[in-house]
Amino acid sequence: MASVFHYFLLVLVFLDTHAAQPFCLPGCTCSEESFGRTLQCTSVSLGKIPGNLSEEFKQVRIENSPLFEMPQGSFINMSTLEYLWLNFNNISVIHLGALEHLPELRELRLEGNKLCSVPWTAFRATPLLRVLDLKRNKIDALPELALQFLVSLTYLDLSSNRLTVVSKSVFLNWPAYQKCRQPDCGAEILSSLVVALHDNPWVCDCRLRGLVQFVKSITLPVILVNSYLICQGPLSKAGQLFHETELSACMKPQISTPSANITIRVGQNVTLRCLAQASPSPSIAWTYPLSMWREFDVLTSSTGEDTALSELAIPAAHLVDSGNYTCMASNSIGKSSLVISLHVQPAQALHAPDSLSISSESNAYIDLRVVKQTVHGILLEWLAVADTSKEEWFTLYIASDEAFRKEVVHIGPGINTYAVDDLLPGTKYEACLSLEGQPPHQGQCVAFVTGRDAGGLEARERLLHVTVVLCVVLLAVPVGAYAWAAQGPCSCSKWVLCCCLHRRKAPSCPPAAPQSKDGSFREHPAVCDDGEGHIDTEGDKEKGGTEDNS
């Protein structure tokens, strides 16, 4: 009886101990450390932070999991949590209220995630945070007030991110740094502010000047984990240490040009030049009245540190190219512009007064484009400027070798669009525009192909399917049938040929394409199809008549 009672007491003790043990997530390990209870989940398939964690945990480590965000209210029941390690996950978003209900948090480690930015105001809820580890992320910018709510922070790791430019104001606004710069700051905490900024793609231009000066003059209370910060850009500074480089102050672009007023004759080549000095290096763009129609080559090169030269080349200038060309240079500090006036004069305007070499026909600049295209239609638009001041008429030609078609349209002054909606699908056409009474010149034509007709494609697909089915049927005919056909008095091929010759009909030929009086389009021979896959010309018809008479 005593042994039974003893066994019963052991069972009660076991059940009481098991019931008192806190809950631990499946696949994770829970342990007691000197600072309190710890939850560690490594390589566990957690898509989100569990919402049923015990309030007794002082440290939570979730690492190497598919965790992709820190949503708002993630730790609503963990007000005593002090250490949160979420390293080597896929976290790309931290919501603004993700750190709420964590007033006791002292360490936040997010190494090896995919963060591009951090909601720095979220740290208002963690006044006791001392360690913030953000290395090996994708952070590319730091606001000047990023550290203003990290009043207790003593360790900040931003190494191996994508930072290119950071203002020194980020650290000057750090409350811990401001406090320790005061005269009454105790010497015992002067070495407690540690910052890691190495392995970032720093761009050493004027925008980084403040940080470079800050790093050069850094003293306690700030300590750099690695003081050998290296420039990756621009090219002239690549590979230099912060301590070796000298950066100039930033300035908005200043533009100059060798000549702001240029006069040339029609047909000459001209290059407009614009020199811009700025820090950081400027970007240069050109604008001019006909930029939508006239596209010129622009070459921009660096002639020195913080200096760029842009050249706009105009080949074979026309009267229409006259006007103001604006060179605009801009950088992060500001922008400036400069106007270059180009005057293109007719060729005879620069000749001697007694010169007799005056062209007998007018010239015009014509730029023809396809604006809209469908299966059966086309919309053309053009820019046409004549050399003379009088209003000119133009002639539009639309022709196709495949469709045996040529259309001539006379266009009056002030009209610059024309639409055609009765073209054949899948056919190549050519459109040309010239002055009234003159043939089109090179560069005044545009070729295009109309779209495919979906109905025609479906019909061809059905024909292909029928052909495949017939082939399968023929292949399925017994070999004996072929032997019987071969022993007949007339082979199948001869019988088909005889029948086809007797049943042949006279071909009908489409009329030849109309000819242009200016001779700018080729003549098209009259070609016809008899519907049986045989093509005849007029010479074939005469030959056939001779054979019948014989």
XYZ file of C-alpha atoms in Angstrom:
550
model
C 0.000 0.000 0.000
C 2.873 2.349 0.821
C 4.534 1.648 -2.543
C 1.339 2.501 -4.408
C 0.997 5.759 -2.496
C 4.636 6.619 -3.228
C 4.128 5.950 -6.945
C 1.032 8.177 -6.922
C 3.038 11.052 -5.384
C 5.703 10.724 -8.075
C 3.056 11.000 -10.813
C 1.611 14.140 -9.217
C 5.047 15.756 -8.994
C 5.766 14.950 -12.653
C 2.447 16.358 -13.817
C 2.921 19.499 -11.743
C 6.418 20.043 -13.137
C 5.255 19.456 -16.723
C 2.337 21.839 -16.308
C 4.586 24.560 -14.905
C 7.001 24.359 -17.887
C 6.378 27.239 -20.353
C 5.233 26.540 -23.873
C 7.914 26.266 -26.623
C 7.258 26.440 -30.368
C 7.574 23.199 -32.339
C 10.988 22.970 -34.017
C 12.478 25.607 -31.698
C 14.492 25.313 -28.511
C 13.851 27.075 -25.219
C 16.473 27.507 -22.532
C 17.166 29.376 -19.316
C 20.018 31.906 -19.501
C 21.496 34.212 -16.885
C 19.321 37.104 -18.106
C 16.143 35.019 -18.459
C 14.307 32.585 -20.716
C 15.378 32.324 -24.402
C 13.546 31.139 -27.530
C 15.734 30.119 -30.468
C 14.278 29.141 -33.865
C 16.923 28.370 -36.489
C 16.069 27.186 -40.012
C 12.416 26.828 -39.054
C 9.815 27.522 -41.727
C 8.163 30.562 -40.121
C 6.318 32.838 -42.527
C 5.505 35.356 -39.807
C 6.375 36.142 -36.224
C 4.269 33.888 -33.942
C 1.602 35.761 -32.043
C 1.353 33.365 -29.085
C 4.827 33.837 -27.617
C 5.088 33.814 -23.875
C 5.667 37.050 -21.999
C 8.401 35.352 -19.978
C 10.877 35.350 -22.884
C 13.745 37.817 -22.470
C 15.426 36.880 -25.759
C 13.920 35.768 -29.088
C 16.142 34.515 -31.925
C 14.536 33.669 -35.271
C 17.209 33.116 -37.923
C 17.477 31.560 -41.399
C 13.717 31.502 -41.908
C 11.444 32.822 -44.722
C 10.262 35.661 -42.465
C 9.663 38.628 -44.808
C 8.190 41.433 -42.659
C 7.753 42.850 -39.167
C 4.077 43.831 -39.019
C 2.461 46.186 -36.559
C 1.736 44.657 -33.151
C 4.085 41.707 -33.662
C 5.153 41.680 -29.989
C 2.018 42.877 -28.254
C 2.358 40.299 -25.413
C 6.123 40.648 -24.884
C 6.597 43.863 -22.958
C 9.606 42.424 -21.057
C 11.564 41.341 -24.171
C 15.128 42.706 -24.083
C 16.958 40.977 -26.974
C 15.447 40.490 -30.417
C 17.648 38.780 -33.019
C 16.165 38.344 -36.508
C 19.316 37.709 -38.531
C 19.558 36.154 -42.013
C 15.872 36.128 -42.862
C 14.074 37.734 -45.834
C 12.720 40.789 -44.002
C 12.197 43.648 -46.449
C 9.565 45.692 -44.594
C 9.388 46.999 -41.040
C 6.010 48.539 -40.361
C 5.817 51.761 -38.408
C 4.259 50.135 -35.328
C 6.309 46.942 -35.395
C 8.289 47.841 -32.251
C 5.338 48.945 -30.161
C 4.960 47.261 -26.764
C 8.738 46.737 -26.477
C 9.737 49.397 -23.915
C 12.467 47.156 -22.432
C 14.169 46.275 -25.740
C 17.957 46.710 -25.565
C 19.242 44.871 -28.663
C 17.794 44.651 -32.163
C 19.839 42.652 -34.668
C 18.680 42.456 -38.311
C 21.851 41.353 -40.087
C 21.604 39.768 -43.537
C 18.047 40.763 -44.448
C 16.680 42.703 -47.458
C 15.864 46.063 -45.929
C 16.091 49.045 -48.300
C 14.864 51.531 -45.723
C 14.046 51.704 -42.019
C 11.165 53.599 -40.343
C 13.421 55.502 -37.959
C 10.512 57.081 -36.086
C 9.494 53.589 -34.947
C 12.362 53.717 -32.426
C 10.362 56.224 -30.420
C 8.841 53.126 -28.743
C 12.265 51.718 -27.692
C 13.945 54.371 -25.512
C 16.335 51.825 -23.937
C 17.702 50.419 -27.210
C 21.521 50.301 -27.055
C 22.496 48.011 -29.971
C 21.164 48.309 -33.537
C 22.740 45.936 -36.063
C 21.690 46.539 -39.692
C 24.719 45.245 -41.584
C 24.422 43.319 -44.867
C 21.126 44.870 -45.945
C 20.247 47.139 -48.917
C 19.876 50.478 -47.132
C 20.830 53.293 -49.527
C 19.980 56.473 -47.592
C 20.045 57.925 -44.076
C 17.842 60.920 -43.199
C 19.522 63.677 -41.223
C 17.243 62.948 -38.243
C 17.515 59.173 -38.450
C 19.061 58.816 -34.970
C 17.036 61.435 -33.106
C 14.899 58.878 -31.207
C 17.792 56.527 -30.410
C 18.643 58.359 -27.217
C 20.398 55.397 -25.557
C 22.056 53.909 -28.631
C 25.764 53.125 -28.246
C 26.365 50.676 -31.128
C 25.228 51.237 -34.725
C 26.304 48.903 -37.550
C 25.500 50.048 -41.103
C 28.346 48.266 -42.855
C 27.888 46.331 -46.124
C 24.852 48.279 -47.260
C 24.349 50.530 -50.315
C 25.076 53.919 -48.808
C 26.639 56.375 -51.268
C 26.138 59.773 -49.628
C 25.456 60.519 -45.953
C 25.373 63.908 -44.278
C 27.450 64.457 -41.167
C 24.272 65.929 -39.641
C 23.097 62.345 -39.089
C 25.687 61.998 -36.329
C 25.577 65.596 -35.143
C 21.853 65.068 -34.426
C 22.498 61.844 -32.504
C 21.349 62.574 -28.902
C 24.034 60.377 -27.359
C 26.726 62.197 -29.342
C 25.330 65.603 -28.407
C 25.261 64.647 -24.758
C 28.828 63.421 -24.716
C 30.090 66.563 -26.480
C 29.048 68.653 -23.517
C 31.818 69.809 -21.152
C 30.359 67.990 -18.131
C 30.228 64.633 -19.926
C 31.846 61.917 -17.839
C 35.072 60.385 -19.166
C 33.807 56.904 -18.407
C 31.338 56.957 -21.344
C 33.433 58.728 -23.944
C 34.347 55.449 -25.656
C 30.840 53.966 -25.712
C 29.599 55.172 -29.132
C 30.628 52.663 -31.815
C 29.748 53.059 -35.501
C 30.431 50.747 -38.470
C 30.249 52.348 -41.944
C 32.721 50.311 -44.013
C 31.991 48.313 -47.182
C 29.548 50.818 -48.649
C 29.796 52.193 -52.237
C 30.706 55.738 -51.187
C 30.557 58.431 -53.895
C 33.210 60.960 -52.935
C 31.909 64.195 -54.405
C 30.978 67.447 -52.738
C 27.890 65.910 -51.114
C 30.121 63.657 -48.996
C 32.452 66.463 -48.001
C 30.877 66.880 -44.552
C 31.118 63.190 -43.666
C 34.715 62.977 -44.915
C 35.669 65.920 -42.700
C 33.788 64.316 -39.797
C 35.659 61.026 -40.230
C 39.021 62.802 -40.478
C 38.428 64.691 -37.242
C 36.658 61.940 -35.354
C 37.499 61.601 -31.691
C 35.813 60.170 -28.662
C 32.964 59.496 -27.996
C 32.658 58.020 -31.505
C 34.759 55.032 -32.546
C 34.714 53.570 -36.062
C 34.868 49.788 -36.267
C 36.887 50.208 -39.477
C 38.298 53.667 -40.090
C 39.559 52.813 -43.605
C 36.540 53.984 -45.555
C 37.130 53.792 -49.323
C 35.640 55.804 -52.194
C 34.036 53.868 -55.064
C 33.155 56.879 -57.208
C 33.509 59.015 -59.138
C 36.184 57.499 -61.344
C 38.759 60.134 -60.392
C 38.348 59.261 -56.687
C 37.811 55.497 -56.896
C 40.035 53.568 -54.491
C 41.018 56.579 -52.367
C 40.670 56.517 -48.586
C 38.567 59.163 -46.874
C 41.710 60.385 -45.121
C 43.452 60.929 -48.482
C 40.766 62.689 -50.491
C 40.029 66.391 -50.685
C 36.531 67.431 -51.757
C 35.398 70.848 -52.944
C 32.240 72.632 -51.896
C 29.056 72.042 -53.874
C 27.961 74.593 -56.478
C 25.236 74.881 -59.096
C 26.209 74.606 -62.789
C 27.897 77.500 -64.567
C 27.549 77.357 -68.375
C 29.590 78.913 -71.145
C 29.857 78.520 -74.937
C 32.436 79.596 -77.562
C 29.743 81.282 -79.633
C 26.161 82.125 -78.712
C 25.234 83.427 -82.191
C 26.011 81.292 -85.248
C 25.171 81.953 -88.923
C 25.626 79.306 -91.651
C 24.238 78.539 -95.114
C 21.892 75.721 -96.115
C 23.627 72.340 -96.385
C 26.533 73.118 -94.058
C 27.374 71.063 -90.968
C 27.490 72.816 -87.612
C 28.257 71.760 -84.024
C 26.878 73.648 -81.023
C 29.015 73.439 -77.871
C 28.095 73.919 -74.230
C 30.622 73.765 -71.345
C 29.287 73.301 -67.800
C 31.178 73.445 -64.503
C 29.428 72.170 -61.378
C 29.900 70.102 -58.243
C 28.659 67.414 -58.202
C 29.109 66.768 -61.926
C 26.134 68.041 -63.949
C 23.882 66.351 -66.450
C 23.282 68.269 -69.700
C 20.229 68.275 -71.964
C 19.318 70.213 -75.135
C 15.949 71.627 -76.168
C 14.977 73.275 -79.469
C 11.715 73.995 -81.315
C 11.671 70.962 -83.643
C 13.134 68.411 -81.235
C 10.167 66.078 -81.871
C 10.963 65.979 -85.595
C 14.665 66.698 -85.861
C 16.823 64.411 -83.712
C 20.523 65.232 -83.613
C 23.453 63.371 -82.103
C 24.618 64.709 -78.745
C 28.035 63.820 -77.329
C 28.761 64.658 -73.680
C 32.241 64.112 -72.260
C 34.157 65.024 -69.124
C 36.986 67.477 -69.723
C 38.094 67.613 -66.103
C 36.910 67.180 -62.551
C 33.407 68.634 -62.185
C 33.466 69.850 -65.821
C 31.392 68.495 -68.739
C 31.329 69.405 -72.432
C 28.219 68.708 -74.519
C 28.236 68.922 -78.332
C 25.118 68.889 -80.532
C 25.909 68.067 -84.176
C 23.583 69.240 -86.989
C 24.446 67.671 -90.365
C 23.421 69.391 -93.624
C 21.479 72.192 -91.946
C 18.198 73.310 -93.474
C 16.263 76.540 -93.106
C 13.937 74.787 -90.697
C 16.858 74.324 -88.274
C 17.042 78.068 -87.583
C 16.078 78.978 -84.045
C 17.195 79.023 -80.405
C 18.931 75.971 -78.968
C 18.876 75.819 -75.162
C 21.576 73.984 -73.228
C 20.420 73.041 -69.699
C 22.820 71.768 -67.013
C 21.592 70.520 -63.656
C 22.789 68.755 -60.516
C 21.512 68.230 -56.979
C 22.280 71.852 -56.088
C 20.481 73.614 -58.940
C 20.311 74.160 -62.687
C 21.355 76.735 -65.282
C 20.625 77.287 -68.971
C 22.214 78.995 -71.950
C 20.648 79.899 -75.334
C 22.557 79.546 -78.609
C 20.949 81.204 -81.652
C 21.406 79.480 -85.008
C 20.653 81.302 -88.273
C 20.491 79.211 -91.470
C 20.376 81.300 -94.639
C 19.499 80.211 -98.199
C 22.477 79.401 -100.392
C 21.895 82.352 -102.773
C 21.767 84.800 -99.858
C 25.525 84.488 -99.387
C 26.418 84.701 -103.089
C 27.802 87.785 -104.803
C 25.195 90.261 -106.094
C 26.029 89.539 -109.751
C 25.834 85.764 -109.295
C 23.471 83.991 -111.712
C 23.513 80.549 -109.973
C 19.955 80.546 -108.711
C 18.080 77.253 -108.570
C 15.190 76.971 -110.988
C 13.036 74.859 -108.644
C 12.056 75.325 -105.016
C 13.316 73.065 -102.254
C 11.590 72.019 -99.067
C 12.369 70.154 -95.884
C 9.993 67.193 -95.578
C 9.834 64.683 -92.731
C 7.169 61.995 -93.282
C 6.168 59.579 -90.507
C 3.717 56.757 -89.823
C 1.662 57.774 -86.799
C -0.897 54.958 -86.644
C -1.153 51.643 -88.458
C -3.907 49.008 -88.649
C -4.704 45.961 -90.798
C -6.418 47.992 -93.524
C -5.362 51.557 -92.784
C -2.564 54.006 -92.142
C -2.286 57.515 -90.690
C 0.545 59.657 -92.019
C 1.870 62.876 -90.495
C 4.537 65.167 -91.855
C 6.502 68.316 -91.278
C 7.003 70.261 -94.514
C 8.713 73.628 -94.732
C 9.425 75.258 -98.097
C 12.334 77.570 -98.809
C 10.032 80.218 -100.240
C 7.642 82.405 -98.302
C 4.633 81.588 -100.475
C 2.182 78.835 -99.574
C 3.117 75.610 -101.347
C 1.018 72.640 -102.440
C 2.384 69.128 -101.955
C 1.800 65.784 -103.648
C 1.438 62.562 -101.666
C 2.125 59.239 -103.439
C 1.010 55.897 -101.983
C 2.033 52.834 -103.988
C 2.573 49.097 -103.643
C 4.269 46.626 -105.980
C 2.292 43.795 -104.385
C -1.171 45.385 -104.579
C -0.768 46.962 -108.082
C -1.904 50.235 -106.629
C -0.776 53.809 -106.863
C -2.634 56.713 -105.326
C -1.764 60.364 -105.901
C -3.180 62.992 -103.538
C -2.729 66.753 -103.824
C -2.319 68.385 -100.408
C -3.078 72.051 -99.849
C -1.279 74.459 -97.500
C -1.781 74.009 -93.753
C -2.531 70.250 -93.929
C -0.049 67.838 -92.328
C -1.963 64.538 -91.912
C -3.596 62.032 -94.252
C -5.422 58.757 -93.539
C -6.017 55.758 -95.831
C -8.378 52.960 -94.761
C -8.711 50.657 -97.803
C -5.292 48.976 -97.931
C -4.669 45.269 -98.245
C -3.569 43.391 -95.098
C -0.030 42.074 -94.848
C 1.143 44.183 -97.810
C 4.167 46.416 -98.211
C 3.498 50.012 -99.276
C 5.593 53.098 -99.860
C 4.442 56.674 -99.215
C 6.277 59.732 -100.593
C 5.650 63.447 -100.191
C 7.087 66.140 -102.467
C 6.446 69.664 -103.651
C 3.668 69.972 -106.226
C 5.048 69.244 -109.673
C 8.334 67.760 -108.444
C 9.286 64.099 -108.034
C 10.012 62.896 -104.484
C 13.661 62.990 -103.463
C 15.641 60.694 -101.241
C 14.568 60.986 -97.612
C 11.008 62.048 -98.471
C 9.557 58.519 -98.501
C 8.608 56.001 -95.843
C 7.901 52.262 -96.285
C 5.469 50.308 -94.135
C 3.692 46.946 -94.010
C 0.045 46.662 -93.016
C -0.962 44.209 -90.297
C -2.013 40.630 -90.814
C -5.695 39.767 -91.122
C -6.635 37.398 -88.297
C -9.469 35.916 -90.402
C -7.063 35.062 -93.208
C -4.683 33.406 -90.789
C -7.518 31.260 -89.413
C -8.513 30.213 -92.934
C -4.961 29.176 -93.754
C -4.766 27.221 -90.510
C -7.986 25.368 -91.379
C -6.626 24.586 -94.862
C -3.460 23.220 -93.279
C -5.488 21.009 -90.952
C -7.568 19.664 -93.850
C -4.394 18.904 -95.813
C -2.921 17.003 -92.875
C -6.113 14.948 -92.511
C -6.111 14.070 -96.248
C -2.494 12.958 -96.044
C -3.315 10.709 -93.105
C -6.234 9.170 -95.029
C -4.106 8.540 -98.107
C -1.431 6.884 -96.026
C -4.076 4.629 -94.521
C -5.227 3.259 -97.954
C -4.165 -0.424 -98.395
C -1.159 -1.162 -100.585
C -3.361 -3.257 -102.896
C -5.263 -0.180 -104.020
C -2.041 1.427 -105.217
C -1.110 -1.767 -107.122
C -4.524 -1.855 -108.859
C -4.188 1.791 -109.901
C -0.705 1.162 -111.311
C -1.936 -1.748 -113.529
C -4.712 0.322 -115.164
C -4.593 1.442 -118.830
C -3.771 5.003 -117.742
C -1.886 6.005 -114.655
C -3.501 8.394 -112.201
C -1.061 11.147 -112.991
C -1.793 10.964 -116.741
C -5.543 10.835 -116.153
C -5.411 13.921 -113.939
C -3.274 15.761 -116.507
C -5.707 14.999 -119.340
C -8.709 16.080 -117.314
C -7.006 19.268 -116.189
C -6.087 20.218 -119.781
C -9.668 19.808 -121.031
C -11.203 21.632 -118.097
C -8.730 24.487 -118.103
C -10.327 27.899 -118.179
C -9.017 31.119 -119.651
C -7.179 33.178 -117.027
C -8.379 36.572 -115.968
C -5.618 39.127 -115.430
C -5.827 42.254 -113.275
C -5.075 45.462 -115.078
C -1.532 46.761 -115.012
C -0.634 49.352 -112.386
C -1.175 52.938 -113.542
C 1.964 54.781 -114.443
C 3.058 58.100 -112.981
C 3.768 61.011 -115.218
C 6.904 61.804 -113.226
C 8.349 58.343 -113.729
C 9.271 57.966 -110.048
C 7.619 54.560 -109.675
C 8.461 51.335 -111.527
C 6.252 49.720 -114.177
C 4.543 46.490 -113.165
C 4.064 43.655 -115.690
C 0.585 42.203 -116.009
C 0.575 38.870 -114.179
C -2.424 36.557 -113.799
C -3.330 33.374 -111.995
C -5.682 30.778 -113.547
C -6.743 29.460 -110.173
C -5.052 26.074 -110.667
C -1.648 27.097 -109.447
C -0.498 28.012 -113.017
C 0.630 31.571 -113.861
C 0.316 32.961 -117.356
C 1.398 36.168 -119.001
C 0.127 37.603 -122.296
C 2.906 35.797 -124.144
C 1.708 32.479 -122.747
C -1.776 33.096 -124.142
C -0.422 33.574 -127.671
C 1.673 30.462 -127.336
C -1.355 28.463 -126.199
C -3.369 29.676 -129.204
C -0.620 28.521 -131.614
C -0.566 25.079 -130.073
C -4.362 24.723 -130.447
C -4.219 25.659 -134.149
C -1.541 23.165 -134.765
